[in-house]
Every structure is written in C-alpha cells, then in structure tokens.
Amino acid sequence: MPPYSDQTYTPPAAMPHYLIRHASLRQLQVFEAIVRLGSFTRAADELFVTQPTVSMQTKKLADVLGLPLLEQNGRQVRPTEAGAELYNSCRAIFETLANLEMKIDDLKGIKRGRLRLGVITTAKYFAPELLGEFCKQFPGVGSALKVSNRDRILERICANEDDLYIMGQAPEGQPDVESLAFAPNPLVVMAPRDHPLVGERNIPLARIAGEPFILREPGSGIRDATLKLFEEHGIRPRVCMELGSNEAIKHAIVGGLGLSVLSLHTLTLEGPDGPVALLDVEGFPIMRQWYLVYPKGKELSPVAQAFLQFALQTSPSMYERMARLWPDLASYFAMDEKLTPAARTDQIS
Ligand code: PGA
C-alpha cells in the first residue's frame, strides 16, 4: 500500500468527470471575472485578453453546462440562476486553489500572497499602520483594505469577501464567527480645548448631559456604547447633531458645536494636546476592545494566519500607544487583568 494512502478518505461518489474533461479553469476564471465586474469589457481588461476571447470562453462554458449562464440587462451583465450557482462554485474553487498556491510557496519558504482585510470605520486609525508593518515583514505579500460600517462588514463576512476582519464588537449569533480581542479601544469624552470643563476631574455624567452633544450615526458601535452608558445612568444626552464620520465630529467639536464621545484612536496623529481636549467624566473611558474576526470554520490562508499572529503580537504596543495618549489609562489596564498585554499574548498559540 502506498505510504500516503489515507484509509479515512473516500473520494467523492461522483467525481466531476464530465466537467474535468470539458471545462477548463481558465473558462471559470473568465466567467468569475465577468460576473464580479458585471461587464465583458472589464473582465477582458482585468485578464489582459481581448473581448472576443472572453465571449468565446463564456459561450463554450455555457455549451458545456447546457444552460445560459449570463443575461444582459442594458449594459449590465448578470448571472442567470445557473450562472449564480456556477459563480459561487468558482469562488470556492479559486479560494481553495489560492490557499494551495500560498501553502506551496510557504513550503518553499516564500511568504507570498494577498491579504484582504475588512475593518470597521474607526479601525482605520490603526489598521493601515498595522498592515504597513506586516507588509514590511513580508514584502512578498500584497494587501487590500476595506473600511466600512458595521452593517456592511457583517454583509462581507456572510459573503466571505475578505480573509479577516477587525471589529469593535464581534457579531453575536449570526454570522457565526471566531473572534480574538487584541487591542484596547477606549471611548472618551472630547471637547474643544477652550471648554470650561477642560482640566476638571471626575465630571458628573449629568453635567455632560446638559451640554449639546454630537452623536455618531445609527449602526455605529461607538454610538451604541455611548447611549448604553447614558441609559444605565438614567440620563439622556442633549443630541444636537448626528454625524457619520469621526473626523467630521472632531471638526464639529473644534467648531464649538458640542461635545462628543469618540475612540481615543481618533487622536493618534494629533495627540491629546491639540485643538480637541479629553474630559475626565464619570463612567469614562468606556473600555472597548478591538477584535480580529473571521467566519467559524473558515480555513485561513497562510498569509491570513501570519497576519493574525502578527496582530496579536503587536497587542502590547497598542496598549502602550493608548497609555501614551492618556496616561490615566495605564491604571485601567492594570486594574483589569483581561486588558493587560500579558493576557493578550496568552492568546498567541
Ligand atoms: P464604529 O465602531 O466606528 O462603527 O463606531 C467602533 C466601535 O465599535 O467601537
């Protein structure tokens, strides 16, 4: 018996003999590109082939399968029902093959491949740097970073569009995910530098509720956490404005439109001594965490695994970065064992 024969492995009852003989991976690649890009021309451009080649390959594939795969709606090309089935299969096939290519490269000692990272709005204040450091360590790795709101990130997880995600709160229930906390995300009260409360200690929450307040848009994790804290104290903030961007809120604060609660990460570049000041308010900081998230059961590519380990290892420096921005935080981190860098590194297998 050959040494590698695996007694537990049973080949699929029906090997796809017909497709193996009549269809080609190249045809599947062309078809996948047309559906994803919604156009023959764009698919041809992406694959560096002519449009007649694209049309011919797709026609051959439709002939092999015996059903129309695409329908034209004006200038937009959409998959038929059979085409949509084929498209899902193509994605699974290509993901498996891409992982195989990376594993083979890995065995050759080359870290090559592509990392697709999807991050929630506020994670844009550190995710590009993290990615930059990672790519410096693995120069053969290309990357794509998608910054979206929570709803869109959840959609992307369900559609398996990226390798990994960074979120402020892991989804509960559906989609079913693995999540690993790896960095602090303190939410703090911000005010314009010349505000009378700047420099006061332990300001009562009720005092803040009397001030005009700027709130993030519905769907934002920061908004939910802020409203929850006010609600727990039986207080309502005096919301004067809702804005869907952290940067716009910082400018609105400086413009004197109100106070707001944002992640301390939003001050990473300018620091806490710029035009936006931090207030020491009862109940704050709200200590949230950043999570690395991926769908349960997903086989992470070697590059995604390398990034996961890398992000977990950078965890202590993320704590230091936050404590540098606001030294009081060091005592919060020390108080909660779960928040110490040592606890983070424990997760690294
Ligand atoms: P947000 O997420 O940018 O959607 O508010 C950040 C968080 O959940 O803390």
JSON list of N, CA, C and O in Angstrom, two decimals, residues 295-319:
[
{"chain": "A", "resi": 295, "resn": "PRO", "atom": "N", "xyz": [-15.10, 34.09, 9.84]},
{"chain": "A", "resi": 295, "resn": "PRO", "atom": "CA", "xyz": [-16.21, 33.15, 9.96]},
{"chain": "A", "resi": 295, "resn": "PRO", "atom": "C", "xyz": [-15.77, 31.83, 10.56]},
{"chain": "A", "resi": 295, "resn": "PRO", "atom": "O", "xyz": [-14.68, 31.35, 10.23]},
{"chain": "A", "resi": 296, "resn": "LYS", "atom": "N", "xyz": [-16.60, 31.29, 11.45]},
{"chain": "A", "resi": 296, "resn": "LYS", "atom": "CA", "xyz": [-16.28, 30.00, 12.07]},
{"chain": "A", "resi": 296, "resn": "LYS", "atom": "C", "xyz": [-16.12, 28.94, 10.98]},
{"chain": "A", "resi": 296, "resn": "LYS", "atom": "O", "xyz": [-16.90, 28.90, 10.04]},
{"chain": "A", "resi": 297, "resn": "GLY", "atom": "N", "xyz": [-15.09, 28.13, 11.11]},
{"chain": "A", "resi": 297, "resn": "GLY", "atom": "CA", "xyz": [-14.91, 27.04, 10.15]},
{"chain": "A", "resi": 297, "resn": "GLY", "atom": "C", "xyz": [-14.12, 27.46, 8.92]},
{"chain": "A", "resi": 297, "resn": "GLY", "atom": "O", "xyz": [-13.75, 26.61, 8.12]},
{"chain": "A", "resi": 298, "resn": "LYS", "atom": "N", "xyz": [-13.87, 28.76, 8.76]},
{"chain": "A", "resi": 298, "resn": "LYS", "atom": "CA", "xyz": [-13.12, 29.20, 7.57]},
{"chain": "A", "resi": 298, "resn": "LYS", "atom": "C", "xyz": [-11.67, 28.76, 7.70]},
{"chain": "A", "resi": 298, "resn": "LYS", "atom": "O", "xyz": [-11.06, 28.93, 8.76]},
{"chain": "A", "resi": 299, "resn": "GLU", "atom": "N", "xyz": [-11.13, 28.21, 6.62]},
{"chain": "A", "resi": 299, "resn": "GLU", "atom": "CA", "xyz": [-9.72, 27.85, 6.66]},
{"chain": "A", "resi": 299, "resn": "GLU", "atom": "C", "xyz": [-8.91, 29.09, 6.29]},
{"chain": "A", "resi": 299, "resn": "GLU", "atom": "O", "xyz": [-8.98, 29.57, 5.14]},
{"chain": "A", "resi": 300, "resn": "LEU", "atom": "N", "xyz": [-8.18, 29.63, 7.26]},
{"chain": "A", "resi": 300, "resn": "LEU", "atom": "CA", "xyz": [-7.43, 30.85, 6.98]},
{"chain": "A", "resi": 300, "resn": "LEU", "atom": "C", "xyz": [-6.26, 30.54, 6.06]},
{"chain": "A", "resi": 300, "resn": "LEU", "atom": "O", "xyz": [-5.59, 29.52, 6.22]},
{"chain": "A", "resi": 301, "resn": "SER", "atom": "N", "xyz": [-6.01, 31.44, 5.11]},
{"chain": "A", "resi": 301, "resn": "SER", "atom": "CA", "xyz": [-4.86, 31.26, 4.23]},
{"chain": "A", "resi": 301, "resn": "SER", "atom": "C", "xyz": [-3.60, 31.44, 5.07]},
{"chain": "A", "resi": 301, "resn": "SER", "atom": "O", "xyz": [-3.63, 32.06, 6.14]},
{"chain": "A", "resi": 302, "resn": "PRO", "atom": "N", "xyz": [-2.45, 30.94, 4.62]},
{"chain": "A", "resi": 302, "resn": "PRO", "atom": "CA", "xyz": [-1.21, 31.12, 5.39]},
{"chain": "A", "resi": 302, "resn": "PRO", "atom": "C", "xyz": [-0.92, 32.60, 5.67]},
{"chain": "A", "resi": 302, "resn": "PRO", "atom": "O", "xyz": [-0.47, 32.95, 6.75]},
{"chain": "A", "resi": 303, "resn": "VAL", "atom": "N", "xyz": [-1.23, 33.46, 4.69]},
{"chain": "A", "resi": 303, "resn": "VAL", "atom": "CA", "xyz": [-0.97, 34.89, 4.91]},
{"chain": "A", "resi": 303, "resn": "VAL", "atom": "C", "xyz": [-1.89, 35.43, 6.00]},
{"chain": "A", "resi": 303, "resn": "VAL", "atom": "O", "xyz": [-1.47, 36.19, 6.87]},
{"chain": "A", "resi": 304, "resn": "ALA", "atom": "N", "xyz": [-3.16, 35.01, 5.96]},
{"chain": "A", "resi": 304, "resn": "ALA", "atom": "CA", "xyz": [-4.11, 35.49, 6.98]},
{"chain": "A", "resi": 304, "resn": "ALA", "atom": "C", "xyz": [-3.68, 34.99, 8.36]},
{"chain": "A", "resi": 304, "resn": "ALA", "atom": "O", "xyz": [-3.76, 35.72, 9.35]},
{"chain": "A", "resi": 305, "resn": "GLN", "atom": "N", "xyz": [-3.20, 33.75, 8.42]},
{"chain": "A", "resi": 305, "resn": "GLN", "atom": "CA", "xyz": [-2.73, 33.23, 9.71]},
{"chain": "A", "resi": 305, "resn": "GLN", "atom": "C", "xyz": [-1.53, 34.02, 10.20]},
{"chain": "A", "resi": 305, "resn": "GLN", "atom": "O", "xyz": [-1.43, 34.35, 11.38]},
{"chain": "A", "resi": 306, "resn": "ALA", "atom": "N", "xyz": [-0.63, 34.34, 9.27]},
{"chain": "A", "resi": 306, "resn": "ALA", "atom": "CA", "xyz": [0.56, 35.11, 9.65]},
{"chain": "A", "resi": 306, "resn": "ALA", "atom": "C", "xyz": [0.13, 36.48, 10.17]},
{"chain": "A", "resi": 306, "resn": "ALA", "atom": "O", "xyz": [0.66, 36.99, 11.17]},
{"chain": "A", "resi": 307, "resn": "PHE", "atom": "N", "xyz": [-0.88, 37.09, 9.53]},
{"chain": "A", "resi": 307, "resn": "PHE", "atom": "CA", "xyz": [-1.33, 38.42, 9.98]},
{"chain": "A", "resi": 307, "resn": "PHE", "atom": "C", "xyz": [-1.98, 38.33, 11.36]},
{"chain": "A", "resi": 307, "resn": "PHE", "atom": "O", "xyz": [-1.77, 39.20, 12.21]},
{"chain": "A", "resi": 308, "resn": "LEU", "atom": "N", "xyz": [-2.76, 37.28, 11.57]},
{"chain": "A", "resi": 308, "resn": "LEU", "atom": "CA", "xyz": [-3.42, 37.09, 12.86]},
{"chain": "A", "resi": 308, "resn": "LEU", "atom": "C", "xyz": [-2.38, 37.03, 13.98]},
{"chain": "A", "resi": 308, "resn": "LEU", "atom": "O", "xyz": [-2.50, 37.74, 15.00]},
{"chain": "A", "resi": 309, "resn": "GLN", "atom": "N", "xyz": [-1.35, 36.23, 13.78]},
{"chain": "A", "resi": 309, "resn": "GLN", "atom": "CA", "xyz": [-0.29, 36.11, 14.78]},
{"chain": "A", "resi": 309, "resn": "GLN", "atom": "C", "xyz": [0.41, 37.45, 14.97]},
{"chain": "A", "resi": 309, "resn": "GLN", "atom": "O", "xyz": [0.69, 37.87, 16.09]},
{"chain": "A", "resi": 310, "resn": "PHE", "atom": "N", "xyz": [0.66, 38.12, 13.84]},
{"chain": "A", "resi": 310, "resn": "PHE", "atom": "CA", "xyz": [1.36, 39.41, 13.88]},
{"chain": "A", "resi": 310, "resn": "PHE", "atom": "C", "xyz": [0.55, 40.42, 14.69]},
{"chain": "A", "resi": 310, "resn": "PHE", "atom": "O", "xyz": [1.06, 41.12, 15.56]},
{"chain": "A", "resi": 311, "resn": "ALA", "atom": "N", "xyz": [-0.77, 40.49, 14.43]},
{"chain": "A", "resi": 311, "resn": "ALA", "atom": "CA", "xyz": [-1.62, 41.46, 15.13]},
{"chain": "A", "resi": 311, "resn": "ALA", "atom": "C", "xyz": [-1.66, 41.15, 16.62]},
{"chain": "A", "resi": 311, "resn": "ALA", "atom": "O", "xyz": [-1.57, 42.07, 17.45]},
{"chain": "A", "resi": 312, "resn": "LEU", "atom": "N", "xyz": [-1.76, 39.87, 16.98]},
{"chain": "A", "resi": 312, "resn": "LEU", "atom": "CA", "xyz": [-1.79, 39.52, 18.40]},
{"chain": "A", "resi": 312, "resn": "LEU", "atom": "C", "xyz": [-0.47, 39.89, 19.08]},
{"chain": "A", "resi": 312, "resn": "LEU", "atom": "O", "xyz": [-0.45, 40.33, 20.22]},
{"chain": "A", "resi": 313, "resn": "GLN", "atom": "N", "xyz": [0.62, 39.74, 18.33]},
{"chain": "A", "resi": 313, "resn": "GLN", "atom": "CA", "xyz": [1.92, 40.07, 18.92]},
{"chain": "A", "resi": 313, "resn": "GLN", "atom": "C", "xyz": [2.11, 41.57, 19.10]},
{"chain": "A", "resi": 313, "resn": "GLN", "atom": "O", "xyz": [2.87, 42.00, 19.96]},
{"chain": "A", "resi": 314, "resn": "THR", "atom": "N", "xyz": [1.43, 42.37, 18.26]},
{"chain": "A", "resi": 314, "resn": "THR", "atom": "CA", "xyz": [1.61, 43.83, 18.39]},
{"chain": "A", "resi": 314, "resn": "THR", "atom": "C", "xyz": [0.73, 44.37, 19.52]},
{"chain": "A", "resi": 314, "resn": "THR", "atom": "O", "xyz": [0.79, 45.56, 19.83]},
{"chain": "A", "resi": 315, "resn": "SER", "atom": "N", "xyz": [-0.08, 43.51, 20.11]},
{"chain": "A", "resi": 315, "resn": "SER", "atom": "CA", "xyz": [-1.02, 43.94, 21.13]},
{"chain": "A", "resi": 315, "resn": "SER", "atom": "C", "xyz": [-0.38, 44.80, 22.23]},
{"chain": "A", "resi": 315, "resn": "SER", "atom": "O", "xyz": [-0.89, 45.89, 22.53]},
{"chain": "A", "resi": 316, "resn": "PRO", "atom": "N", "xyz": [0.75, 44.39, 22.83]},
{"chain": "A", "resi": 316, "resn": "PRO", "atom": "CA", "xyz": [1.32, 45.22, 23.89]},
{"chain": "A", "resi": 316, "resn": "PRO", "atom": "C", "xyz": [1.61, 46.65, 23.42]},
{"chain": "A", "resi": 316, "resn": "PRO", "atom": "O", "xyz": [1.38, 47.61, 24.16]},
{"chain": "A", "resi": 317, "resn": "SER", "atom": "N", "xyz": [2.07, 46.79, 22.18]},
{"chain": "A", "resi": 317, "resn": "SER", "atom": "CA", "xyz": [2.40, 48.14, 21.73]},
{"chain": "A", "resi": 317, "resn": "SER", "atom": "C", "xyz": [1.13, 48.98, 21.54]},
{"chain": "A", "resi": 317, "resn": "SER", "atom": "O", "xyz": [1.15, 50.20, 21.66]},
{"chain": "A", "resi": 318, "resn": "MET", "atom": "N", "xyz": [0.02, 48.31, 21.25]},
{"chain": "A", "resi": 318, "resn": "MET", "atom": "CA", "xyz": [-1.25, 49.05, 21.13]},
{"chain": "A", "resi": 318, "resn": "MET", "atom": "C", "xyz": [-1.67, 49.59, 22.50]},
{"chain": "A", "resi": 318, "resn": "MET", "atom": "O", "xyz": [-2.23, 50.69, 22.61]},
{"chain": "A", "resi": 319, "resn": "TYR", "atom": "N", "xyz": [-1.43, 48.81, 23.55]},
{"chain": "A", "resi": 319, "resn": "TYR", "atom": "CA", "xyz": [-1.74, 49.28, 24.90]},
{"chain": "A", "resi": 319, "resn": "TYR", "atom": "C", "xyz": [-0.85, 50.47, 25.26]},
{"chain": "A", "resi": 319, "resn": "TYR", "atom": "O", "xyz": [-1.30, 51.46, 25.81]}
]
